[in-house]
Amino acid sequence: MKLRVAGLGAGYFSRFHYDAWRRLPEADLVGVADTNLVKAGETGAPAYPTLPAMLKATSPDLLDIITPPETHLDAIKTALDHGIAAIICQKPFCSSLDQARNAKALAAQANVPLIIHENFRFQPWYRLIRNQIDSDAIGTVHQITFRLRTGDGQGPQAYLDRQPYFQTMPRLLVHETAVHWIDTFQYLLGPAQAVYADLRRMNTAIAGEDAGYVIFDFPGGVRALFDGNRHLDHAAENHRMTLGEALVEGTRGTLTLSGTGAVHHRAFGEIQQRCILEPEDWADFAGDCVHALQAHVIAGLLHGRPLENTAADYLNVIEVEEAIYRSAHEWRKIEV
């Protein structure tokens, strides 16, 4: 059996979605809708100017929403009105927590799976790190640090060549970018209990924050630090492979993620480290995580495997995000 898949959106990131769908033997890409019909046609799929027109013409099983947050709720409502069987929605999920709750409730009422396309937890290095933690390879984890260094945030032309709407987003670093690590940290460590944030805007050409620190408290006294600065870079030929560098520290060892996607393990008390995940020329974006997420969804819908990142689960990520912004505004730790 093949799932008939339709996509909404033909912007910068959509190319990774459509390439991944074409590489999945159990998916059939039947159409793409975008207000720019030329861009929709460039995907190679049948092009439609509106979502209703595409849904009516193609009758897909699954809609993949790949548009900015302010479009999500209306797109989900339209898909549900047309009897869609399942929906994937890109992050950030909706423009507010209230919208996200509404979308989740509408999908639940219709008994339609709604999965959020949060793909970073599907990157091979984070799947490996989770395995290392679960297998006690580094003992009791005390803390995780991620240093975001995208190097794309300097000057008046920042983001215009790839995702120009970044410039006008009132919330950028956390809502658009750090949300990946809210989810990834919780995938690795469990639910966050409290956050403390210090955020700032460094580039006056943009509306939102583009640098800052967020400290997370997790069960058992474990902590995580997100240290983000979109003006600075890290050692990598492709800065979008990992977007930065990570350190996972436990009582029996340390894991290090480099900008190449390699993961090294150093045992406690030792100097030498060994590579446990070699750098690889991945087929697509960031360890081919888009393909991995979409394959996961196909396995869930067709073969009954448990789905990660359902809207019901993902509401917690948005609640943590709201706590981060509240912390930065009030200059205090906020419980989640």
JSON list of C-alpha atoms in Angstrom, two decimals, residues 146-268:
[
{"chain": "A", "resi": 146, "resn": "PHE", "atom": "CA", "xyz": [24.61, 22.99, 22.90]},
{"chain": "A", "resi": 147, "resn": "ARG", "atom": "CA", "xyz": [26.35, 25.98, 21.30]},
{"chain": "A", "resi": 148, "resn": "LEU", "atom": "CA", "xyz": [24.36, 27.27, 18.30]},
{"chain": "A", "resi": 149, "resn": "ARG", "atom": "CA", "xyz": [26.70, 29.05, 15.89]},
{"chain": "A", "resi": 150, "resn": "THR", "atom": "CA", "xyz": [24.98, 29.39, 12.51]},
{"chain": "A", "resi": 151, "resn": "GLY", "atom": "CA", "xyz": [27.08, 32.36, 11.29]},
{"chain": "A", "resi": 152, "resn": "ASP", "atom": "CA", "xyz": [24.21, 33.69, 9.16]},
{"chain": "A", "resi": 153, "resn": "GLY", "atom": "CA", "xyz": [22.91, 36.56, 11.28]},
{"chain": "A", "resi": 154, "resn": "GLN", "atom": "CA", "xyz": [25.24, 39.46, 10.51]},
{"chain": "A", "resi": 155, "resn": "GLY", "atom": "CA", "xyz": [24.30, 42.67, 8.69]},
{"chain": "A", "resi": 156, "resn": "PRO", "atom": "CA", "xyz": [21.22, 44.06, 6.93]},
{"chain": "A", "resi": 157, "resn": "GLN", "atom": "CA", "xyz": [21.07, 41.17, 4.43]},
{"chain": "A", "resi": 158, "resn": "ALA", "atom": "CA", "xyz": [20.86, 38.48, 7.09]},
{"chain": "A", "resi": 159, "resn": "TYR", "atom": "CA", "xyz": [18.54, 35.57, 6.13]},
{"chain": "A", "resi": 160, "resn": "LEU", "atom": "CA", "xyz": [17.27, 37.27, 2.95]},
{"chain": "A", "resi": 161, "resn": "ASP", "atom": "CA", "xyz": [18.84, 34.70, 0.62]},
{"chain": "A", "resi": 162, "resn": "ARG", "atom": "CA", "xyz": [17.18, 31.72, 2.29]},
{"chain": "A", "resi": 163, "resn": "GLN", "atom": "CA", "xyz": [14.30, 32.53, 4.66]},
{"chain": "A", "resi": 164, "resn": "PRO", "atom": "CA", "xyz": [13.61, 36.29, 4.46]},
{"chain": "A", "resi": 165, "resn": "TYR", "atom": "CA", "xyz": [10.64, 36.13, 6.83]},
{"chain": "A", "resi": 166, "resn": "PHE", "atom": "CA", "xyz": [13.20, 35.56, 9.62]},
{"chain": "A", "resi": 167, "resn": "GLN", "atom": "CA", "xyz": [13.85, 39.32, 9.55]},
{"chain": "A", "resi": 168, "resn": "THR", "atom": "CA", "xyz": [10.29, 40.23, 10.54]},
{"chain": "A", "resi": 169, "resn": "MET", "atom": "CA", "xyz": [9.59, 37.48, 13.09]},
{"chain": "A", "resi": 170, "resn": "PRO", "atom": "CA", "xyz": [9.05, 39.15, 16.50]},
{"chain": "A", "resi": 171, "resn": "ARG", "atom": "CA", "xyz": [10.41, 35.98, 18.10]},
{"chain": "A", "resi": 172, "resn": "LEU", "atom": "CA", "xyz": [13.34, 34.41, 16.26]},
{"chain": "A", "resi": 173, "resn": "LEU", "atom": "CA", "xyz": [16.10, 32.65, 18.18]},
{"chain": "A", "resi": 174, "resn": "VAL", "atom": "CA", "xyz": [13.85, 30.64, 20.47]},
{"chain": "A", "resi": 175, "resn": "HIS", "atom": "CA", "xyz": [10.59, 30.37, 18.51]},
{"chain": "A", "resi": 176, "resn": "GLU", "atom": "CA", "xyz": [12.22, 29.49, 15.21]},
{"chain": "A", "resi": 177, "resn": "THR", "atom": "CA", "xyz": [15.54, 27.89, 16.18]},
{"chain": "A", "resi": 178, "resn": "ALA", "atom": "CA", "xyz": [16.02, 26.95, 19.84]},
{"chain": "A", "resi": 179, "resn": "VAL", "atom": "CA", "xyz": [12.68, 25.16, 19.76]},
{"chain": "A", "resi": 180, "resn": "HIS", "atom": "CA", "xyz": [14.64, 22.33, 18.09]},
{"chain": "A", "resi": 181, "resn": "TRP", "atom": "CA", "xyz": [16.66, 21.88, 21.28]},
{"chain": "A", "resi": 182, "resn": "ILE", "atom": "CA", "xyz": [13.70, 22.27, 23.59]},
{"chain": "A", "resi": 183, "resn": "ASP", "atom": "CA", "xyz": [12.38, 19.14, 21.92]},
{"chain": "A", "resi": 184, "resn": "THR", "atom": "CA", "xyz": [15.78, 17.43, 21.60]},
{"chain": "A", "resi": 185, "resn": "PHE", "atom": "CA", "xyz": [16.78, 18.06, 25.22]},
{"chain": "A", "resi": 186, "resn": "GLN", "atom": "CA", "xyz": [13.45, 16.62, 26.34]},
{"chain": "A", "resi": 187, "resn": "TYR", "atom": "CA", "xyz": [13.91, 13.64, 24.00]},
{"chain": "A", "resi": 188, "resn": "LEU", "atom": "CA", "xyz": [17.25, 12.98, 25.72]},
{"chain": "A", "resi": 189, "resn": "LEU", "atom": "CA", "xyz": [16.47, 13.95, 29.33]},
{"chain": "A", "resi": 190, "resn": "GLY", "atom": "CA", "xyz": [12.72, 13.91, 29.89]},
{"chain": "A", "resi": 191, "resn": "PRO", "atom": "CA", "xyz": [10.34, 16.81, 30.59]},
{"chain": "A", "resi": 192, "resn": "ALA", "atom": "CA", "xyz": [11.85, 20.17, 31.53]},
{"chain": "A", "resi": 193, "resn": "GLN", "atom": "CA", "xyz": [10.86, 21.38, 34.99]},
{"chain": "A", "resi": 194, "resn": "ALA", "atom": "CA", "xyz": [12.05, 24.99, 34.89]},
{"chain": "A", "resi": 195, "resn": "VAL", "atom": "CA", "xyz": [13.88, 27.45, 32.64]},
{"chain": "A", "resi": 196, "resn": "TYR", "atom": "CA", "xyz": [15.94, 30.61, 32.99]},
{"chain": "A", "resi": 197, "resn": "ALA", "atom": "CA", "xyz": [16.62, 32.75, 29.92]},
{"chain": "A", "resi": 198, "resn": "ASP", "atom": "CA", "xyz": [18.71, 35.78, 28.99]},
{"chain": "A", "resi": 199, "resn": "LEU", "atom": "CA", "xyz": [17.91, 36.82, 25.40]},
{"chain": "A", "resi": 200, "resn": "ARG", "atom": "CA", "xyz": [19.03, 39.75, 23.28]},
{"chain": "A", "resi": 201, "resn": "ARG", "atom": "CA", "xyz": [18.77, 41.22, 19.80]},
{"chain": "A", "resi": 202, "resn": "MET", "atom": "CA", "xyz": [22.17, 42.01, 18.27]},
{"chain": "A", "resi": 203, "resn": "ASN", "atom": "CA", "xyz": [21.23, 42.77, 14.65]},
{"chain": "A", "resi": 204, "resn": "THR", "atom": "CA", "xyz": [19.08, 45.90, 14.43]},
{"chain": "A", "resi": 205, "resn": "ALA", "atom": "CA", "xyz": [17.93, 44.88, 10.94]},
{"chain": "A", "resi": 206, "resn": "ILE", "atom": "CA", "xyz": [15.70, 42.17, 12.39]},
{"chain": "A", "resi": 207, "resn": "ALA", "atom": "CA", "xyz": [12.68, 42.26, 14.68]},
{"chain": "A", "resi": 208, "resn": "GLY", "atom": "CA", "xyz": [13.39, 39.40, 17.06]},
{"chain": "A", "resi": 209, "resn": "GLU", "atom": "CA", "xyz": [16.13, 38.12, 19.34]},
{"chain": "A", "resi": 210, "resn": "ASP", "atom": "CA", "xyz": [19.15, 36.46, 17.74]},
{"chain": "A", "resi": 211, "resn": "ALA", "atom": "CA", "xyz": [21.40, 35.56, 20.71]},
{"chain": "A", "resi": 212, "resn": "GLY", "atom": "CA", "xyz": [21.06, 34.39, 24.28]},
{"chain": "A", "resi": 213, "resn": "TYR", "atom": "CA", "xyz": [21.34, 31.69, 26.92]},
{"chain": "A", "resi": 214, "resn": "VAL", "atom": "CA", "xyz": [18.67, 29.32, 28.20]},
{"chain": "A", "resi": 215, "resn": "ILE", "atom": "CA", "xyz": [19.25, 27.09, 31.22]},
{"chain": "A", "resi": 216, "resn": "PHE", "atom": "CA", "xyz": [16.92, 24.09, 31.63]},
{"chain": "A", "resi": 217, "resn": "ASP", "atom": "CA", "xyz": [16.26, 22.13, 34.82]},
{"chain": "A", "resi": 218, "resn": "PHE", "atom": "CA", "xyz": [15.40, 18.45, 34.36]},
{"chain": "A", "resi": 219, "resn": "PRO", "atom": "CA", "xyz": [14.43, 15.67, 36.79]},
{"chain": "A", "resi": 220, "resn": "GLY", "atom": "CA", "xyz": [17.14, 14.51, 39.18]},
{"chain": "A", "resi": 221, "resn": "GLY", "atom": "CA", "xyz": [19.03, 17.80, 39.10]},
{"chain": "A", "resi": 222, "resn": "VAL", "atom": "CA", "xyz": [20.16, 17.38, 35.49]},
{"chain": "A", "resi": 223, "resn": "ARG", "atom": "CA", "xyz": [20.66, 20.61, 33.58]},
{"chain": "A", "resi": 224, "resn": "ALA", "atom": "CA", "xyz": [21.02, 21.67, 29.95]},
{"chain": "A", "resi": 225, "resn": "LEU", "atom": "CA", "xyz": [22.36, 24.88, 28.47]},
{"chain": "A", "resi": 226, "resn": "PHE", "atom": "CA", "xyz": [21.38, 26.29, 25.11]},
{"chain": "A", "resi": 227, "resn": "ASP", "atom": "CA", "xyz": [23.96, 28.94, 24.15]},
{"chain": "A", "resi": 228, "resn": "GLY", "atom": "CA", "xyz": [22.83, 30.56, 20.91]},
{"chain": "A", "resi": 229, "resn": "ASN", "atom": "CA", "xyz": [24.39, 33.25, 18.74]},
{"chain": "A", "resi": 230, "resn": "ARG", "atom": "CA", "xyz": [23.43, 33.47, 15.06]},
{"chain": "A", "resi": 231, "resn": "HIS", "atom": "CA", "xyz": [26.28, 35.96, 14.38]},
{"chain": "A", "resi": 232, "resn": "LEU", "atom": "CA", "xyz": [29.11, 33.53, 15.21]},
{"chain": "A", "resi": 233, "resn": "ASP", "atom": "CA", "xyz": [30.14, 30.31, 13.50]},
{"chain": "A", "resi": 234, "resn": "HIS", "atom": "CA", "xyz": [31.69, 26.96, 14.37]},
{"chain": "A", "resi": 235, "resn": "ALA", "atom": "CA", "xyz": [34.25, 24.67, 12.73]},
{"chain": "A", "resi": 236, "resn": "ALA", "atom": "CA", "xyz": [32.38, 23.06, 9.85]},
{"chain": "A", "resi": 237, "resn": "GLU", "atom": "CA", "xyz": [32.33, 23.13, 6.08]},
{"chain": "A", "resi": 238, "resn": "ASN", "atom": "CA", "xyz": [28.53, 22.98, 6.24]},
{"chain": "A", "resi": 239, "resn": "HIS", "atom": "CA", "xyz": [27.25, 25.09, 9.10]},
{"chain": "A", "resi": 240, "resn": "ARG", "atom": "CA", "xyz": [23.75, 23.68, 8.60]},
{"chain": "A", "resi": 241, "resn": "MET", "atom": "CA", "xyz": [24.82, 20.10, 9.27]},
{"chain": "A", "resi": 242, "resn": "THR", "atom": "CA", "xyz": [24.55, 20.38, 13.06]},
{"chain": "A", "resi": 243, "resn": "LEU", "atom": "CA", "xyz": [24.17, 24.21, 13.46]},
{"chain": "A", "resi": 244, "resn": "GLY", "atom": "CA", "xyz": [26.72, 24.05, 16.26]},
{"chain": "A", "resi": 245, "resn": "GLU", "atom": "CA", "xyz": [28.45, 21.78, 18.76]},
{"chain": "A", "resi": 246, "resn": "ALA", "atom": "CA", "xyz": [27.25, 19.74, 21.73]},
{"chain": "A", "resi": 247, "resn": "LEU", "atom": "CA", "xyz": [28.69, 18.26, 24.90]},
{"chain": "A", "resi": 248, "resn": "VAL", "atom": "CA", "xyz": [26.93, 15.53, 26.92]},
{"chain": "A", "resi": 249, "resn": "GLU", "atom": "CA", "xyz": [28.62, 14.98, 30.28]},
{"chain": "A", "resi": 250, "resn": "GLY", "atom": "CA", "xyz": [28.10, 12.05, 32.61]},
{"chain": "A", "resi": 251, "resn": "THR", "atom": "CA", "xyz": [29.75, 10.50, 35.64]},
{"chain": "A", "resi": 252, "resn": "ARG", "atom": "CA", "xyz": [31.51, 7.84, 33.52]},
{"chain": "A", "resi": 253, "resn": "GLY", "atom": "CA", "xyz": [32.25, 9.75, 30.35]},
{"chain": "A", "resi": 254, "resn": "THR", "atom": "CA", "xyz": [31.57, 12.54, 27.89]},
{"chain": "A", "resi": 255, "resn": "LEU", "atom": "CA", "xyz": [30.08, 12.62, 24.39]},
{"chain": "A", "resi": 256, "resn": "THR", "atom": "CA", "xyz": [31.08, 15.39, 21.98]},
{"chain": "A", "resi": 257, "resn": "LEU", "atom": "CA", "xyz": [29.18, 16.31, 18.82]},
{"chain": "A", "resi": 258, "resn": "SER", "atom": "CA", "xyz": [31.19, 18.28, 16.26]},
{"chain": "A", "resi": 259, "resn": "GLY", "atom": "CA", "xyz": [30.08, 20.35, 13.30]},
{"chain": "A", "resi": 260, "resn": "THR", "atom": "CA", "xyz": [30.83, 17.46, 10.96]},
{"chain": "A", "resi": 261, "resn": "GLY", "atom": "CA", "xyz": [28.16, 15.28, 12.58]},
{"chain": "A", "resi": 262, "resn": "ALA", "atom": "CA", "xyz": [30.79, 13.09, 14.24]},
{"chain": "A", "resi": 263, "resn": "VAL", "atom": "CA", "xyz": [30.28, 11.92, 17.82]},
{"chain": "A", "resi": 264, "resn": "HIS", "atom": "CA", "xyz": [33.24, 11.10, 20.07]},
{"chain": "A", "resi": 265, "resn": "HIS", "atom": "CA", "xyz": [33.27, 9.31, 23.42]},
{"chain": "A", "resi": 266, "resn": "ARG", "atom": "CA", "xyz": [35.84, 10.01, 26.13]},
{"chain": "A", "resi": 267, "resn": "ALA", "atom": "CA", "xyz": [35.79, 7.83, 29.23]},
{"chain": "A", "resi": 268, "resn": "PHE", "atom": "CA", "xyz": [35.96, 9.56, 32.59]}
]
